[in-house]
mmCIF file of C-alpha atoms and ligand atoms in Angstrom:
data_model
loop_
_atom_site.group_PDB
_atom_site.id
_atom_site.type_symbol
_atom_site.label_atom_id
_atom_site.label_comp_id
_atom_site.label_asym_id
_atom_site.label_seq_id
_atom_site.Cartn_x
_atom_site.Cartn_y
_atom_site.Cartn_z
ATOM 1 C CA MET A 1 0.000 0.000 0.000
ATOM 2 C CA LYS A 2 0.945 3.670 -0.229
ATOM 3 C CA ALA A 3 0.124 6.168 2.504
ATOM 4 C CA TRP A 4 0.793 9.635 3.871
ATOM 5 C CA MET A 5 2.379 8.734 7.228
ATOM 6 C CA CYS A 6 2.503 11.380 9.986
ATOM 7 C CA GLU A 7 5.623 10.617 12.060
ATOM 8 C CA THR A 8 6.081 13.987 13.805
ATOM 9 C CA LEU A 9 3.650 16.828 14.560
ATOM 10 C CA ASP A 10 5.392 19.178 12.114
ATOM 11 C CA GLY A 11 2.495 19.361 9.658
ATOM 12 C CA ILE A 12 1.978 18.237 6.069
ATOM 13 C CA GLY A 13 5.394 19.579 4.956
ATOM 14 C CA ALA A 14 7.125 16.851 6.980
ATOM 15 C CA MET A 15 5.108 14.010 5.435
ATOM 16 C CA GLN A 16 5.748 11.852 2.361
ATOM 17 C CA TRP A 17 3.628 9.646 0.086
ATOM 18 C CA ARG A 18 5.390 6.293 0.135
ATOM 19 C CA GLU A 19 5.147 2.476 0.233
ATOM 20 C CA HIS A 20 4.321 0.649 3.484
ATOM 21 C CA PRO A 21 3.482 -3.009 4.174
ATOM 22 C CA THR A 22 -0.218 -3.592 3.508
ATOM 23 C CA PRO A 23 -1.850 -4.122 6.920
ATOM 24 C CA GLU A 24 -3.955 -7.177 7.777
ATOM 25 C CA PRO A 25 -7.273 -6.514 9.544
ATOM 26 C CA LYS A 26 -7.335 -7.485 13.237
ATOM 27 C CA PRO A 27 -10.377 -9.244 14.711
ATOM 28 C CA GLY A 28 -13.369 -6.905 14.399
ATOM 29 C CA GLU A 29 -11.718 -4.857 11.632
ATOM 30 C CA VAL A 30 -12.043 -4.671 7.858
ATOM 31 C CA ARG A 31 -9.513 -3.549 5.272
ATOM 32 C CA ILE A 32 -10.831 -1.042 2.768
ATOM 33 C CA ALA A 33 -9.361 -0.366 -0.653
ATOM 34 C CA VAL A 34 -9.733 3.409 -0.550
ATOM 35 C CA ARG A 35 -11.377 5.037 -3.577
ATOM 36 C CA ALA A 36 -11.736 8.579 -2.231
ATOM 37 C CA ALA A 37 -11.031 10.506 0.965
ATOM 38 C CA SER A 38 -12.362 13.977 1.671
ATOM 39 C CA LEU A 39 -10.516 16.721 3.470
ATOM 40 C CA ASN A 40 -12.106 18.003 6.683
ATOM 41 C CA PHE A 41 -10.707 20.937 8.665
ATOM 42 C CA PRO A 42 -9.689 18.635 11.572
ATOM 43 C CA ASP A 43 -7.339 16.807 9.123
ATOM 44 C CA LEU A 44 -5.303 20.043 9.019
ATOM 45 C CA LEU A 45 -5.209 20.344 12.802
ATOM 46 C CA ILE A 46 -4.451 16.688 13.609
ATOM 47 C CA VAL A 47 -1.043 16.569 11.835
ATOM 48 C CA GLU A 48 0.095 19.524 13.976
ATOM 49 C CA GLY A 49 -1.232 18.094 17.262
ATOM 50 C CA LYS A 50 -3.839 20.901 17.435
ATOM 51 C CA TYR A 51 -6.983 18.763 17.273
ATOM 52 C CA GLN A 52 -8.802 17.506 20.387
ATOM 53 C CA PHE A 53 -8.192 13.876 19.265
ATOM 54 C CA LYS A 54 -4.435 13.138 19.332
ATOM 55 C CA PRO A 55 -3.660 9.691 17.850
ATOM 56 C CA PRO A 56 -0.366 8.015 18.813
ATOM 57 C CA LEU A 57 2.465 8.531 16.291
ATOM 58 C CA PRO A 58 2.972 7.379 13.611
ATOM 59 C CA PHE A 59 -0.475 7.545 12.023
ATOM 60 C CA VAL A 60 -2.029 8.085 8.613
ATOM 61 C CA PRO A 61 -4.400 11.114 8.603
ATOM 62 C CA GLY A 62 -7.691 11.157 6.699
ATOM 63 C CA ALA A 63 -10.796 10.968 8.898
ATOM 64 C CA GLU A 64 -13.399 10.196 6.248
ATOM 65 C CA PHE A 65 -13.212 8.000 3.162
ATOM 66 C CA SER A 66 -15.011 5.563 0.909
ATOM 67 C CA GLY A 67 -14.013 2.441 -0.981
ATOM 68 C CA THR A 68 -14.665 -1.274 -1.169
ATOM 69 C CA VAL A 69 -14.186 -3.993 1.444
ATOM 70 C CA ASP A 70 -10.894 -5.686 0.586
ATOM 71 C CA ALA A 71 -10.394 -8.106 3.530
ATOM 72 C CA LEU A 72 -12.444 -9.124 6.568
ATOM 73 C CA GLY A 73 -11.051 -9.584 10.080
ATOM 74 C CA GLU A 74 -12.218 -12.412 12.315
ATOM 75 C CA GLY A 75 -15.775 -12.025 13.590
ATOM 76 C CA VAL A 76 -16.976 -9.486 11.013
ATOM 77 C CA THR A 77 -20.165 -10.803 9.496
ATOM 78 C CA HIS A 78 -22.277 -7.775 8.521
ATOM 79 C CA LEU A 79 -19.946 -6.563 5.729
ATOM 80 C CA LYS A 80 -19.176 -8.423 2.514
ATOM 81 C CA LEU A 81 -15.996 -8.556 0.427
ATOM 82 C CA GLY A 82 -16.237 -6.081 -2.448
ATOM 83 C CA ALA A 83 -19.110 -4.112 -0.875
ATOM 84 C CA PRO A 84 -19.017 -0.323 -1.354
ATOM 85 C CA VAL A 85 -18.661 1.410 2.022
ATOM 86 C CA ALA A 86 -17.998 4.709 3.773
ATOM 87 C CA ALA A 87 -15.774 4.961 6.847
ATOM 88 C CA ILE A 88 -15.577 7.592 9.571
ATOM 89 C CA ALA A 89 -12.392 6.334 11.118
ATOM 90 C CA GLY A 90 -10.731 9.470 12.485
ATOM 91 C CA THR A 91 -7.490 8.514 10.698
ATOM 92 C CA GLY A 92 -6.250 6.256 7.892
ATOM 93 C CA GLY A 93 -7.910 7.626 4.764
ATOM 94 C CA PHE A 94 -5.012 9.328 2.977
ATOM 95 C CA ALA A 95 -3.723 5.999 1.668
ATOM 96 C CA THR A 96 -4.556 3.294 -0.828
ATOM 97 C CA HIS A 97 -5.693 0.878 1.922
ATOM 98 C CA ALA A 98 -6.889 1.268 5.512
ATOM 99 C CA CYS A 99 -7.831 -1.144 8.305
ATOM 100 C CA VAL A 100 -10.814 0.144 10.272
ATOM 101 C CA GLU A 101 -13.025 -1.123 13.119
ATOM 102 C CA ALA A 102 -16.078 -2.570 11.398
ATOM 103 C CA THR A 103 -18.364 -0.504 13.657
ATOM 104 C CA ARG A 104 -17.045 2.642 11.949
ATOM 105 C CA VAL A 105 -17.893 1.368 8.470
ATOM 106 C CA LEU A 106 -21.238 1.983 6.790
ATOM 107 C CA PRO A 107 -22.414 -0.127 3.835
ATOM 108 C CA LEU A 108 -23.673 2.209 1.103
ATOM 109 C CA PRO A 109 -27.279 2.107 -0.047
ATOM 110 C CA PRO A 110 -27.765 1.477 -3.801
ATOM 111 C CA GLY A 111 -27.292 4.681 -5.809
ATOM 112 C CA PHE A 112 -24.938 6.343 -3.302
ATOM 113 C CA SER A 113 -21.792 7.286 -5.261
ATOM 114 C CA LEU A 114 -18.366 6.534 -3.790
ATOM 115 C CA ASP A 115 -17.277 10.154 -4.306
ATOM 116 C CA ASP A 116 -20.296 11.531 -2.450
ATOM 117 C CA ALA A 117 -19.898 8.879 0.267
ATOM 118 C CA ALA A 118 -16.361 10.113 1.003
ATOM 119 C CA ALA A 119 -17.728 13.612 1.617
ATOM 120 C CA PHE A 120 -20.947 12.984 3.480
ATOM 121 C CA ALA A 121 -21.230 11.659 7.043
ATOM 122 C CA PHE A 122 -18.796 14.037 8.774
ATOM 123 C CA THR A 123 -20.259 17.284 7.467
ATOM 124 C CA TYR A 124 -23.920 16.272 7.063
ATOM 125 C CA GLY A 125 -23.875 14.328 10.349
ATOM 126 C CA THR A 126 -22.481 17.387 12.166
ATOM 127 C CA SER A 127 -24.924 19.814 10.586
ATOM 128 C CA HIS A 128 -27.947 17.546 11.118
ATOM 129 C CA HIS A 129 -27.033 17.012 14.793
ATOM 130 C CA ALA A 130 -26.556 20.780 15.158
ATOM 131 C CA LEU A 131 -29.679 22.083 13.422
ATOM 132 C CA ILE A 132 -32.250 19.339 13.861
ATOM 133 C CA ASP A 133 -31.203 17.915 17.235
ATOM 134 C CA ARG A 134 -29.405 20.644 19.222
ATOM 135 C CA ALA A 135 -31.281 23.684 17.823
ATOM 136 C CA ALA A 136 -34.639 21.913 17.253
ATOM 137 C CA LEU A 137 -35.013 23.956 14.057
ATOM 138 C CA GLN A 138 -38.655 24.524 13.042
ATOM 139 C CA PRO A 139 -40.045 25.030 9.511
ATOM 140 C CA GLY A 140 -40.334 28.744 8.732
ATOM 141 C CA GLU A 141 -37.524 29.775 11.108
ATOM 142 C CA THR A 142 -34.558 31.744 9.787
ATOM 143 C CA VAL A 143 -31.067 30.233 9.992
ATOM 144 C CA LEU A 144 -27.892 32.235 9.499
ATOM 145 C CA VAL A 145 -25.048 29.958 8.305
ATOM 146 C CA LEU A 146 -21.522 31.392 8.606
ATOM 147 C CA GLY A 147 -18.786 29.943 6.367
ATOM 148 C CA ALA A 148 -21.732 28.734 4.302
ATOM 149 C CA ALA A 149 -19.687 27.745 1.232
ATOM 150 C CA GLY A 150 -17.372 25.478 3.276
ATOM 151 C CA GLY A 151 -17.745 21.789 4.121
ATOM 152 C CA VAL A 152 -20.012 21.821 7.183
ATOM 153 C CA GLY A 153 -21.493 25.173 6.069
ATOM 154 C CA SER A 154 -22.754 23.964 2.679
ATOM 155 C CA ALA A 155 -24.214 20.861 4.385
ATOM 156 C CA ALA A 156 -25.953 23.095 6.955
ATOM 157 C CA LEU A 157 -27.418 25.260 4.196
ATOM 158 C CA GLN A 158 -28.909 22.224 2.421
ATOM 159 C CA ILE A 159 -30.194 20.613 5.646
ATOM 160 C CA ALA A 160 -31.853 23.824 6.825
ATOM 161 C CA LYS A 161 -33.628 24.100 3.455
ATOM 162 C CA ALA A 162 -34.656 20.422 3.608
ATOM 163 C CA ALA A 163 -36.140 21.138 7.058
ATOM 164 C CA GLY A 164 -38.257 23.995 5.679
ATOM 165 C CA ALA A 165 -36.243 26.891 7.110
ATOM 166 C CA LYS A 166 -35.250 30.169 5.459
ATOM 167 C CA VAL A 167 -31.469 30.435 5.015
ATOM 168 C CA ILE A 168 -29.209 33.473 5.099
ATOM 169 C CA ALA A 169 -25.850 32.215 3.840
ATOM 170 C CA ALA A 170 -22.815 34.225 4.923
ATOM 171 C CA ALA A 171 -19.331 33.924 3.440
ATOM 172 C CA SER A 172 -16.168 35.953 2.801
ATOM 173 C CA THR A 173 -16.397 36.498 -0.978
ATOM 174 C CA ASP A 174 -19.060 37.275 -3.590
ATOM 175 C CA GLU A 175 -18.047 34.098 -5.448
ATOM 176 C CA LYS A 176 -18.797 31.991 -2.358
ATOM 177 C CA CYS A 177 -22.086 33.868 -1.851
ATOM 178 C CA ALA A 178 -23.048 33.122 -5.484
ATOM 179 C CA LEU A 179 -22.439 29.397 -4.880
ATOM 180 C CA CYS A 180 -24.722 29.586 -1.816
ATOM 181 C CA THR A 181 -27.480 31.147 -3.941
ATOM 182 C CA GLU A 182 -27.097 28.242 -6.402
ATOM 183 C CA LEU A 183 -27.456 25.855 -3.446
ATOM 184 C CA GLY A 184 -30.794 27.402 -2.492
ATOM 185 C CA ALA A 185 -29.955 30.163 0.008
ATOM 186 C CA ASP A 186 -32.785 32.694 0.338
ATOM 187 C CA ALA A 187 -30.341 35.551 0.923
ATOM 188 C CA THR A 188 -26.589 36.023 1.231
ATOM 189 C CA LEU A 189 -24.254 38.185 3.297
ATOM 190 C CA ASN A 190 -20.643 38.895 2.368
ATOM 191 C CA TYR A 191 -19.042 39.520 5.762
ATOM 192 C CA THR A 192 -15.900 40.986 4.216
ATOM 193 C CA THR A 193 -17.680 43.815 2.409
ATOM 194 C CA GLN A 194 -21.071 44.242 4.130
ATOM 195 C CA ASN A 195 -21.950 45.472 7.616
ATOM 196 C CA VAL A 196 -23.084 42.334 9.424
ATOM 197 C CA ARG A 197 -25.508 43.941 11.899
ATOM 198 C CA ASP A 198 -27.201 46.282 9.391
ATOM 199 C CA THR A 199 -27.541 43.551 6.765
ATOM 200 C CA LEU A 200 -29.039 41.021 9.206
ATOM 201 C CA LYS A 201 -31.470 43.645 10.455
ATOM 202 C CA ALA A 202 -32.578 44.429 6.889
ATOM 203 C CA LEU A 203 -32.836 40.757 5.871
ATOM 204 C CA THR A 204 -34.941 39.730 8.889
ATOM 205 C CA GLY A 205 -37.211 42.785 9.183
ATOM 206 C CA GLY A 206 -35.416 43.747 12.395
ATOM 207 C CA LYS A 207 -36.129 40.412 14.166
ATOM 208 C CA GLY A 208 -32.734 38.739 13.754
ATOM 209 C CA PRO A 209 -32.100 35.075 12.867
ATOM 210 C CA ASP A 210 -33.659 32.348 15.041
ATOM 211 C CA VAL A 211 -30.634 30.068 14.689
ATOM 212 C CA VAL A 212 -26.984 30.836 13.954
ATOM 213 C CA TYR A 213 -24.657 28.070 12.711
ATOM 214 C CA ASP A 214 -21.045 29.130 13.387
ATOM 215 C CA PRO A 215 -18.049 27.037 12.233
ATOM 216 C CA VAL A 216 -15.853 30.172 11.923
ATOM 217 C CA GLY A 217 -15.691 31.869 15.362
ATOM 218 C CA GLY A 218 -13.270 34.787 15.819
ATOM 219 C CA ASP A 219 -14.387 38.422 15.549
ATOM 220 C CA LEU A 220 -17.610 37.613 13.694
ATOM 221 C CA ALA A 221 -19.239 35.959 16.685
ATOM 222 C CA GLU A 222 -20.019 39.019 18.809
ATOM 223 C CA PRO A 223 -21.762 41.182 16.160
ATOM 224 C CA VAL A 224 -23.680 38.129 15.005
ATOM 225 C CA PHE A 225 -24.731 37.222 18.560
ATOM 226 C CA ARG A 226 -25.860 40.827 19.087
ATOM 227 C CA SER A 227 -28.128 40.383 16.026
ATOM 228 C CA ILE A 228 -29.739 37.066 17.052
ATOM 229 C CA GLY A 229 -33.530 36.926 17.472
ATOM 230 C CA TRP A 230 -35.626 36.406 20.622
ATOM 231 C CA ARG A 231 -35.168 32.816 21.913
ATOM 232 C CA GLY A 232 -32.317 32.458 19.411
ATOM 233 C CA ARG A 233 -29.969 29.466 19.411
ATOM 234 C CA TYR A 234 -26.288 30.125 18.610
ATOM 235 C CA LEU A 235 -24.622 26.862 17.511
ATOM 236 C CA VAL A 236 -20.923 26.624 18.391
ATOM 237 C CA ILE A 237 -19.485 24.379 15.666
ATOM 238 C CA GLY A 238 -15.825 25.366 15.312
ATOM 239 C CA PHE A 239 -13.185 28.045 15.036
ATOM 240 C CA ALA A 240 -11.829 27.836 11.476
ATOM 241 C CA GLY A 241 -11.032 31.567 11.704
ATOM 242 C CA GLY A 242 -8.587 30.754 14.502
ATOM 243 C CA GLY A 243 -9.956 32.757 17.446
ATOM 244 C CA ILE A 244 -12.217 31.364 20.170
ATOM 245 C CA PRO A 245 -14.754 34.131 20.870
ATOM 246 C CA ALA A 246 -15.619 35.331 24.379
ATOM 247 C CA LEU A 247 -19.122 36.799 24.630
ATOM 248 C CA PRO A 248 -20.559 39.170 27.251
ATOM 249 C CA TRP A 249 -23.252 37.019 28.936
ATOM 250 C CA ASN A 250 -25.722 39.899 29.191
ATOM 251 C CA LEU A 251 -26.312 39.464 25.440
ATOM 252 C CA ALA A 252 -27.803 36.012 26.077
ATOM 253 C CA LEU A 253 -30.013 37.436 28.829
ATOM 254 C CA LEU A 254 -31.309 40.300 26.678
ATOM 255 C CA LYS A 255 -32.500 37.971 23.886
ATOM 256 C CA GLY A 256 -33.530 34.958 25.988
ATOM 257 C CA ALA A 257 -30.951 33.276 23.737
ATOM 258 C CA SER A 258 -28.896 30.090 24.136
ATOM 259 C CA VAL A 259 -25.305 29.291 23.251
ATOM 260 C CA VAL A 260 -25.446 25.640 22.186
ATOM 261 C CA GLY A 261 -22.350 23.443 21.924
ATOM 262 C CA VAL A 262 -22.116 20.845 19.160
ATOM 263 C CA PHE A 263 -19.654 17.907 19.196
ATOM 264 C CA TRP A 264 -20.678 15.392 16.565
ATOM 265 C CA GLY A 265 -17.926 12.793 17.243
ATOM 266 C CA GLU A 266 -18.922 12.552 20.899
ATOM 267 C CA PHE A 267 -22.632 12.408 19.937
ATOM 268 C CA VAL A 268 -21.907 9.414 17.665
ATOM 269 C CA LYS A 269 -20.087 7.622 20.515
ATOM 270 C CA ARG A 270 -22.544 8.427 23.289
ATOM 271 C CA GLU A 271 -25.804 8.217 21.326
ATOM 272 C CA PRO A 272 -25.241 5.639 18.556
ATOM 273 C CA LYS A 273 -28.950 4.961 17.969
ATOM 274 C CA ALA A 274 -29.786 8.655 17.571
ATOM 275 C CA SER A 275 -26.795 9.082 15.268
ATOM 276 C CA ALA A 276 -27.839 6.078 13.126
ATOM 277 C CA ALA A 277 -31.376 7.530 12.861
ATOM 278 C CA ALA A 278 -29.956 10.897 11.753
ATOM 279 C CA LEU A 279 -27.754 9.248 9.098
ATOM 280 C CA ALA A 280 -30.757 7.240 7.862
ATOM 281 C CA GLN A 281 -32.782 10.451 7.464
ATOM 282 C CA LEU A 282 -29.843 12.050 5.619
ATOM 283 C CA ALA A 283 -29.507 9.027 3.296
ATOM 284 C CA GLY A 284 -33.244 9.395 2.545
ATOM 285 C CA TRP A 285 -32.789 13.092 1.739
ATOM 286 C CA TYR A 286 -29.796 12.186 -0.479
ATOM 287 C CA ALA A 287 -31.926 9.646 -2.385
ATOM 288 C CA GLN A 288 -34.620 12.340 -2.853
ATOM 289 C CA GLY A 289 -32.020 14.848 -4.127
ATOM 290 C CA LYS A 290 -32.559 17.227 -1.177
ATOM 291 C CA VAL A 291 -28.928 17.067 -0.073
ATOM 292 C CA LYS A 292 -25.793 16.378 -2.127
ATOM 293 C CA PRO A 293 -22.151 17.146 -1.352
ATOM 294 C CA VAL A 294 -20.685 20.013 -3.359
ATOM 295 C CA ILE A 295 -17.419 18.667 -4.770
ATOM 296 C CA ASP A 296 -14.920 21.511 -5.108
ATOM 297 C CA LEU A 297 -12.126 19.588 -6.753
ATOM 298 C CA LYS A 298 -10.797 16.045 -7.069
ATOM 299 C CA LEU A 299 -7.041 15.637 -6.715
ATOM 300 C CA PRO A 300 -4.931 12.477 -6.962
ATOM 301 C CA MET A 301 -4.046 11.143 -3.483
ATOM 302 C CA ASP A 302 -0.355 12.063 -3.930
ATOM 303 C CA GLN A 303 -1.382 15.767 -4.139
ATOM 304 C CA LEU A 304 -2.339 16.012 -0.447
ATOM 305 C CA PRO A 305 -0.068 19.034 0.290
ATOM 306 C CA ALA A 306 -1.868 21.039 -2.435
ATOM 307 C CA ALA A 307 -5.203 20.072 -0.886
ATOM 308 C CA TYR A 308 -4.051 21.208 2.567
ATOM 309 C CA ALA A 309 -2.827 24.517 1.101
ATOM 310 C CA ARG A 310 -6.169 25.104 -0.624
ATOM 311 C CA MET A 311 -8.146 24.537 2.587
ATOM 312 C CA GLY A 312 -5.716 26.550 4.723
ATOM 313 C CA THR A 313 -6.119 29.562 2.419
ATOM 314 C CA ARG A 314 -9.955 29.467 2.403
ATOM 315 C CA GLN A 315 -10.203 28.458 -1.251
ATOM 316 C CA VAL A 316 -12.232 25.264 -0.865
ATOM 317 C CA LYS A 317 -15.869 25.547 -1.904
ATOM 318 C CA GLY A 318 -17.813 22.574 -0.547
ATOM 319 C CA LYS A 319 -15.605 19.502 -0.233
ATOM 320 C CA LEU A 320 -12.199 18.618 -1.644
ATOM 321 C CA LEU A 321 -11.623 14.963 -2.576
ATOM 322 C CA LEU A 322 -8.367 12.994 -2.796
ATOM 323 C CA VAL A 323 -8.775 9.983 -5.062
ATOM 324 C CA ASN A 324 -6.883 6.788 -5.913
ATOM 325 C CA GLU A 325 -7.192 6.058 -9.623
HETATM 326 N N1 LIG B 401 -18.354 20.584 16.313
HETATM 327 C C1 LIG B 401 -18.219 19.532 15.533
HETATM 328 O O1 LIG B 401 -18.686 18.431 15.843
HETATM 329 C C2 LIG B 401 -17.488 19.701 14.228
HETATM 330 C C3 LIG B 401 -17.549 18.712 13.220
HETATM 331 C C4 LIG B 401 -16.907 18.953 11.992
HETATM 332 C C5 LIG B 401 -16.179 20.137 11.808
HETATM 333 N N2 LIG B 401 -16.121 21.037 12.834
HETATM 334 C C6 LIG B 401 -15.385 22.308 12.696
HETATM 335 O O2 LIG B 401 -16.041 23.118 11.731
HETATM 336 C C7 LIG B 401 -15.087 24.005 11.146
HETATM 337 C C8 LIG B 401 -15.212 23.960 9.630
HETATM 338 O O3 LIG B 401 -14.823 22.686 9.132
HETATM 339 P P1 LIG B 401 -14.930 22.360 7.565
HETATM 340 O O4 LIG B 401 -14.377 20.988 7.390
HETATM 341 O O5 LIG B 401 -16.277 22.685 7.071
HETATM 342 O O6 LIG B 401 -13.869 23.423 6.990
HETATM 343 P P2 LIG B 401 -13.911 24.295 5.635
HETATM 344 O O7 LIG B 401 -14.599 23.544 4.555
HETATM 345 O O8 LIG B 401 -12.528 24.759 5.419
HETATM 346 O O9 LIG B 401 -14.846 25.535 6.020
HETATM 347 C C9 LIG B 401 -14.450 26.470 6.965
HETATM 348 C C10 LIG B 401 -14.888 27.850 6.527
HETATM 349 O O10 LIG B 401 -14.422 28.761 7.527
HETATM 350 C C11 LIG B 401 -14.129 30.005 6.924
HETATM 351 N N3 LIG B 401 -12.854 30.547 7.426
HETATM 352 C C12 LIG B 401 -12.716 31.708 8.066
HETATM 353 N N4 LIG B 401 -11.446 31.943 8.386
HETATM 354 C C13 LIG B 401 -10.736 30.882 7.949
HETATM 355 C C14 LIG B 401 -9.343 30.556 7.977
HETATM 356 N N5 LIG B 401 -8.443 31.380 8.551
HETATM 357 N N6 LIG B 401 -8.940 29.393 7.427
HETATM 358 C C15 LIG B 401 -9.853 28.568 6.870
HETATM 359 N N7 LIG B 401 -11.196 28.820 6.805
HETATM 360 C C16 LIG B 401 -11.629 29.982 7.345
HETATM 361 C C17 LIG B 401 -14.093 29.793 5.411
HETATM 362 O O11 LIG B 401 -15.242 30.466 4.888
HETATM 363 P P3 LIG B 401 -15.152 31.998 4.425
HETATM 364 O O12 LIG B 401 -13.923 32.160 3.574
HETATM 365 O O13 LIG B 401 -16.411 32.175 3.708
HETATM 366 O O14 LIG B 401 -15.060 32.781 5.730
HETATM 367 C C18 LIG B 401 -14.273 28.282 5.216
HETATM 368 O O15 LIG B 401 -15.126 27.990 4.121
HETATM 369 C C19 LIG B 401 -13.703 23.581 11.678
HETATM 370 O O16 LIG B 401 -13.355 24.435 12.747
HETATM 371 C C20 LIG B 401 -13.953 22.170 12.187
HETATM 372 O O17 LIG B 401 -13.050 21.796 13.193
HETATM 373 C C21 LIG B 401 -16.759 20.842 14.017
#
């Protein structure tokens, strides 16, 4: 097999694409011949030791991937050799082959493409848990999605629309805003060029959004929280902008608003039945064409440093895929 092996926490620049012995699956594991792996923001953090999950060195990064079952470990009965699958493994995907605990592998329903499957569960699972479960989003409510052209953002936009909400999609460039309009956003906000508070006031008739989905953090959070509606729910998804915001608590009091934490990985571990039900609803929406990953670009697996550079400089629109031909 070939793999990107992370041996130190010095980032992608210290890693190489090279041959390794092909691993055999342990009991309870399967080996997957990887077709595609998508890049998620945590993949950038994990190779520098900046992510909350710190795997022992050496490891192969790549949290989310798809492929076919290539070998079965002892005791695995619910997966078949050759079956198309998706894996949310935390690590292992930036390779030609990966051994994964069978419990982290999902057989694909008919009609689910391998490319889409590599770019689905992480972002759509997070955004579904956030909007439908944590925020209890209701049809007719208004959702503001920050970083709406990114991975979790574009999934949130589509899920909010599928749930019957009105979406204000916010992003840093007009090009990203135009993509959000194509994806069904009711209105857009360019937070580089437009005044956030004035624009939100105008777009919501002075009421403010009912739900805010924030994977960006940093300086945007406070003006956005000041604009939230009565009984608003502010979803804390991540800090791609780098800074962890600190909010004056009186703002929550004044709006009867909630700051709601979202941690999808922990939700999957602690509430597996609820997570499986959410993924089943998402697969149904995929089959109906209500949600579909936006594929930014497909690069050969050996181009991983270029993929990291593209995500680190905010150029990715939707999801970036690394593929083995
Ligand atoms: N809580 C959870 O369970 C959970 C699960 C998955 C991911 N996350 C988090 O969600 C965040 C987004 O992940 P993602 O995979 O969707 O990433 P992504 O596709 O790169 O999207 C992140 C967006 O953040 C914006 N951004 C602002 N400043 C940035 C900067 N300095 N560098 C990069 N992007 C910047 C960009 O939009 P603009 O250019 O439009 O501002 C970008 O589209 C990450 O913090 C990740 O850790 C959390």
